[in-house]
Short mmCIF file of C-alpha atoms and ligand atoms in Angstrom, two decimals:
data_model
loop_
_atom_site.label_atom_id
_atom_site.label_comp_id
_atom_site.label_asym_id
_atom_site.label_seq_id
_atom_site.Cartn_x
_atom_site.Cartn_y
_atom_site.Cartn_z
CA MET A 1 -13.88 -26.07 -38.19
CA SER A 2 -16.67 -24.92 -35.90
CA GLY A 3 -15.19 -27.18 -33.21
CA LEU A 4 -11.85 -25.42 -33.63
CA LEU A 5 -13.48 -22.00 -33.47
CA ASP A 6 -15.40 -22.96 -30.32
CA GLU A 7 -12.10 -24.01 -28.78
CA LEU A 8 -10.26 -20.87 -29.87
CA TYR A 9 -13.06 -18.68 -28.58
CA ARG A 10 -13.12 -20.51 -25.25
CA LEU A 11 -9.31 -20.40 -25.03
CA GLN A 12 -9.35 -16.66 -25.60
CA GLU A 13 -12.06 -16.22 -22.96
CA ARG A 14 -10.05 -18.26 -20.43
CA LEU A 15 -6.85 -16.33 -21.20
CA ARG A 16 -8.65 -13.03 -20.67
CA PHE A 17 -10.21 -14.35 -17.48
CA VAL A 18 -6.76 -15.30 -16.12
CA GLN A 19 -5.38 -11.90 -17.02
CA SER A 20 -8.17 -9.93 -15.32
CA ARG A 21 -8.34 -12.15 -12.22
CA GLU A 22 -4.56 -11.95 -11.77
CA ARG A 23 -4.82 -8.18 -11.87
CA GLU A 24 -7.64 -8.30 -9.33
CA ARG A 25 -5.64 -10.61 -7.04
CA ASP A 26 -2.60 -8.33 -7.16
CA THR A 27 -4.46 -5.07 -6.55
CA VAL A 28 -5.09 -4.34 -2.87
CA PRO A 29 -8.69 -3.00 -2.61
CA ALA A 30 -8.91 0.75 -2.03
CA GLU A 31 -10.69 0.44 1.33
CA LEU A 32 -7.98 -1.94 2.49
CA THR A 33 -5.16 0.35 1.35
CA GLU A 34 -6.63 3.03 3.59
CA VAL A 35 -7.14 0.65 6.51
CA ASP A 36 -3.61 -0.63 6.08
CA SER A 37 -2.00 2.80 5.94
CA ALA A 38 -4.10 4.00 8.91
CA PHE A 39 -2.86 1.04 10.93
CA ARG A 40 0.76 1.61 9.92
CA GLU A 41 0.33 5.27 10.89
CA LYS A 42 -0.73 4.15 14.39
CA LEU A 43 2.37 1.98 14.72
CA ASP A 44 4.55 4.84 13.49
CA THR A 45 2.99 7.25 15.99
CA VAL A 46 3.76 4.88 18.88
CA ALA A 47 7.35 4.49 17.64
CA ARG A 48 7.74 8.27 17.27
CA LEU A 49 6.29 8.86 20.77
CA LYS A 50 8.73 6.36 22.29
CA GLN A 51 11.64 8.01 20.50
CA ARG A 52 10.55 11.49 21.60
CA LEU A 53 10.15 10.28 25.21
CA LEU A 54 13.73 9.00 25.20
CA GLU A 55 14.98 12.33 23.86
CA ALA A 56 12.90 14.37 26.31
CA GLU A 57 14.10 12.24 29.24
CA LEU A 58 17.70 12.83 28.17
CA GLU A 59 17.09 16.60 27.77
CA ASN A 60 15.43 16.64 31.17
CA ARG A 61 18.41 14.92 32.84
CA ARG A 62 20.80 17.38 31.19
CA ALA A 63 18.71 20.39 32.21
CA SER A 64 18.44 19.12 35.80
CA ALA A 65 22.20 18.67 35.94
CA GLU A 66 22.68 22.21 34.58
CA LEU A 67 20.25 23.52 37.18
CA ALA A 68 22.21 21.79 39.98
CA ASP A 69 25.45 23.39 38.68
CA GLN A 70 23.82 26.81 38.53
CA GLN A 71 22.41 26.46 42.04
CA GLU A 72 25.88 25.42 43.25
CA LYS A 73 27.32 28.61 41.71
CA GLN A 74 24.58 30.67 43.35
CA LYS A 75 25.52 29.26 46.78
CA LYS A 76 29.17 30.02 46.10
CA TYR A 77 28.34 33.68 45.29
CA GLN A 78 26.11 33.93 48.38
CA ALA A 79 29.09 32.77 50.49
CA GLN A 80 31.40 35.25 48.73
CA LEU A 81 28.93 38.04 49.37
CA ARG A 82 29.22 37.50 53.10
CA ASN A 83 33.01 37.88 52.95
CA VAL A 84 33.46 40.83 50.55
CA GLN A 85 36.05 43.46 51.54
CA SER A 86 35.01 46.43 49.37
CA SER A 87 31.90 47.89 47.82
CA ARG A 88 33.47 47.37 44.38
CA GLU A 89 33.92 43.67 45.10
CA TYR A 90 30.37 43.58 46.52
CA SER A 91 28.79 44.95 43.35
CA ALA A 92 30.91 42.62 41.18
CA VAL A 93 29.64 39.56 43.08
CA LEU A 94 26.08 40.94 42.92
CA ASN A 95 26.39 41.15 39.13
CA GLU A 96 27.56 37.54 38.93
CA MET A 97 24.64 36.50 41.12
CA ASP A 98 22.25 38.37 38.91
CA VAL A 99 23.50 36.49 35.86
CA VAL A 100 23.29 33.09 37.53
CA GLU A 101 19.79 33.78 38.89
CA LYS A 102 18.56 34.55 35.38
CA GLN A 103 20.13 31.30 34.18
CA ILE A 104 18.44 29.41 37.01
CA ARG A 105 15.02 30.83 36.11
CA ALA A 106 15.51 29.92 32.44
CA THR A 107 16.65 26.39 33.27
CA GLU A 108 13.77 25.91 35.73
CA ASP A 109 11.33 26.93 32.98
CA ARG A 110 12.91 24.40 30.62
CA VAL A 111 12.76 21.61 33.22
CA LEU A 112 9.13 22.43 33.94
CA ALA A 113 8.21 22.40 30.25
CA LEU A 114 10.04 19.10 29.73
CA GLU A 115 8.32 17.52 32.72
CA GLU A 116 4.93 18.62 31.41
CA GLU A 117 5.79 17.21 27.99
CA LEU A 118 6.98 13.94 29.54
CA GLU A 119 3.78 13.60 31.53
CA THR A 120 1.54 14.24 28.50
CA SER A 121 3.58 11.99 26.22
CA ARG A 122 3.66 9.13 28.74
CA ALA A 123 -0.12 9.33 29.13
CA GLU A 124 -0.60 9.38 25.36
CA LEU A 125 1.76 6.46 24.84
CA LYS A 126 0.03 4.47 27.55
CA GLY A 127 -3.37 5.03 25.92
CA ARG A 128 -2.09 4.13 22.48
CA GLU A 129 -0.27 1.03 23.68
CA GLU A 130 -3.37 -0.14 25.50
CA SER A 131 -5.54 0.01 22.37
CA LEU A 132 -2.87 -1.40 20.06
CA PRO A 133 -3.47 -5.14 20.68
CA LYS A 134 -7.17 -4.77 19.78
CA GLU A 135 -6.35 -2.65 16.75
CA THR A 136 -3.72 -5.15 15.62
CA GLN A 137 -6.23 -7.97 15.94
CA GLU A 138 -8.87 -6.05 13.97
CA HIS A 139 -6.36 -5.22 11.30
CA GLU A 140 -5.29 -8.83 10.94
CA GLU A 141 -8.95 -9.80 10.74
CA ARG A 142 -9.44 -7.44 7.79
CA MET A 143 -6.28 -8.65 6.09
CA LYS A 144 -7.43 -12.22 6.64
CA ASP A 145 -10.59 -11.57 4.58
CA TRP A 146 -8.50 -10.15 1.76
CA ARG A 147 -6.07 -13.04 1.89
CA SER A 148 -8.89 -15.58 1.77
CA ALA A 149 -10.35 -13.68 -1.23
CA GLN A 150 -6.95 -14.01 -2.87
CA ARG A 151 -6.92 -17.72 -2.16
CA VAL A 152 -10.32 -18.10 -3.87
CA ILE A 153 -8.97 -16.26 -6.92
CA ASN A 154 -5.91 -18.52 -6.97
CA GLU A 155 -8.16 -21.56 -7.02
CA GLU A 156 -10.15 -20.13 -9.94
CA LEU A 157 -6.89 -19.37 -11.72
CA GLU A 158 -5.66 -22.89 -11.21
CA SER A 159 -8.72 -24.45 -12.79
CA ALA A 160 -8.65 -21.89 -15.63
CA ARG A 161 -5.00 -22.71 -16.33
CA THR A 162 -5.78 -26.43 -16.38
CA GLU A 163 -8.52 -25.79 -18.94
CA ILE A 164 -6.15 -23.59 -20.99
CA LYS A 165 -3.54 -26.37 -21.11
CA ASP A 166 -6.22 -28.85 -22.13
CA LEU A 167 -7.56 -26.58 -24.90
CA GLU A 168 -4.05 -25.80 -26.15
CA SER A 169 -3.22 -29.50 -26.35
CA ARG A 170 -6.24 -30.07 -28.57
CA ILE A 171 -5.46 -27.26 -31.03
CA ARG A 172 -2.89 -27.98 -33.74
CA PRO A 173 0.44 -26.14 -33.38
CA ARG A 174 0.05 -24.17 -36.63
CA GLU A 175 -3.39 -22.89 -35.67
CA ARG A 176 -2.26 -22.16 -32.13
CA ALA A 177 0.70 -20.16 -33.42
CA GLU A 178 -1.54 -18.14 -35.73
CA PHE A 179 -3.98 -17.55 -32.87
CA GLN A 180 -1.16 -16.44 -30.55
CA ARG A 181 0.23 -14.07 -33.18
CA LEU A 182 -3.20 -12.54 -33.67
CA LEU A 183 -3.83 -12.30 -29.90
CA GLU A 184 -0.65 -10.28 -29.44
CA LYS A 185 -1.32 -8.10 -32.45
CA LYS A 186 -4.97 -7.41 -31.58
CA GLY A 187 -4.77 -6.63 -27.86
CA GLY A 188 -5.96 -10.02 -26.60
CA LEU A 189 -8.93 -10.25 -28.98
CA ALA A 190 -8.13 -12.62 -31.85
CA VAL A 191 -11.51 -14.34 -32.27
CA VAL A 192 -14.63 -12.18 -32.26
CA ARG A 193 -18.29 -12.94 -32.45
CA VAL A 194 -20.43 -11.93 -35.39
CA VAL A 195 -23.47 -10.12 -34.02
CA SER A 196 -26.27 -9.05 -36.39
CA ASN A 197 -24.03 -9.80 -39.38
CA SER A 198 -21.34 -7.43 -38.09
CA CYS A 199 -17.91 -7.91 -36.55
CA SER A 200 -18.39 -7.21 -32.83
CA ALA A 201 -14.89 -5.75 -32.52
CA CYS A 202 -14.90 -3.14 -35.28
CA HIS A 203 -18.65 -3.18 -36.11
CA VAL A 204 -18.08 -3.46 -39.87
CA LYS A 205 -20.69 -5.54 -41.76
CA VAL A 206 -19.63 -8.99 -42.83
CA ARG A 207 -20.13 -9.54 -46.61
CA PRO A 208 -22.98 -11.98 -47.47
CA ALA A 209 -20.54 -14.40 -49.12
CA ALA A 210 -18.39 -14.42 -45.97
CA MET A 211 -21.54 -14.95 -43.88
CA GLN A 212 -22.38 -17.97 -46.05
CA ALA A 213 -18.87 -19.37 -45.59
CA LEU A 214 -19.06 -18.77 -41.83
CA LYS A 215 -22.37 -20.60 -41.57
CA ALA A 216 -20.96 -23.48 -43.63
CA GLY A 217 -18.11 -23.61 -41.16
CA ASN A 218 -15.48 -25.12 -43.46
CA GLU A 219 -12.79 -22.45 -43.28
CA ILE A 220 -11.45 -19.67 -41.12
CA ILE A 221 -12.96 -16.32 -42.10
CA TYR A 222 -11.27 -13.05 -41.20
CA CYS A 223 -12.97 -9.70 -40.76
CA ASP A 224 -12.31 -7.57 -43.86
CA SER A 225 -11.70 -4.54 -41.74
CA CYS A 226 -9.85 -5.53 -38.52
CA ARG A 227 -8.48 -8.90 -39.73
CA ARG A 228 -9.65 -10.79 -36.67
CA ILE A 229 -10.99 -14.34 -36.89
CA LEU A 230 -14.79 -14.23 -37.07
CA TYR A 231 -16.78 -16.54 -34.83
CA TYR A 232 -20.36 -17.35 -35.70
CA ASP A 233 -22.43 -18.99 -33.01
CA PRO A 234 -25.71 -20.29 -34.51
CA HIS A 235 -27.22 -20.51 -31.00
CA ASN A 236 -26.39 -16.87 -30.39
CA PRO A 237 -26.41 -15.12 -33.80
ZN1 LIG B 301 -13.63 -6.46 -37.46
#
């Protein structure tokens, strides 16, 4: 019986180990989450800059074309002005010229602003693209550490699973089924140590008669209070 309890206790320990290590393996460490999102942000910024440059270049071409049209109109009015026949016609052409000159000034301002933006954005993109290869390499280096840590965990899990299979094959089906049922019912703790004559899960004292039976080791003893299987380890009472 004590052999069975040793095996059940070890099995439970290995099952809990697998559960917690799996969780650890599948949770990206906080410092790496930040590093990872900071790196993705850098990539996004470069992509956004490229997109904005394309848009600004297009806007700039459109504005330059508009400016050329407006300057063409201005020349046309200047020519008309030299050939006007009446003062009424003269002031009408002057008005048109006034309008087109205002448009020209506005378009020139837009072109200037776009050219400034293009210059700044190109410089920023250049700087970011230059540092990107090094940043990518550093990022992969950090991810490499995490991936190798995951590989170590996977190796530990593999050996734990082998031990679990081995333990399970040595425990009789009826006892395994009872253990499994209890594991599920009691949140992964089916077998609990007795420490200082008390159940270590619910801390209720074990009756002297039950203590005697435990020490004799001939039957499975359950805690009166939480109904878990009690495990008495004479080397660690
Ligand atoms: Zn208990």
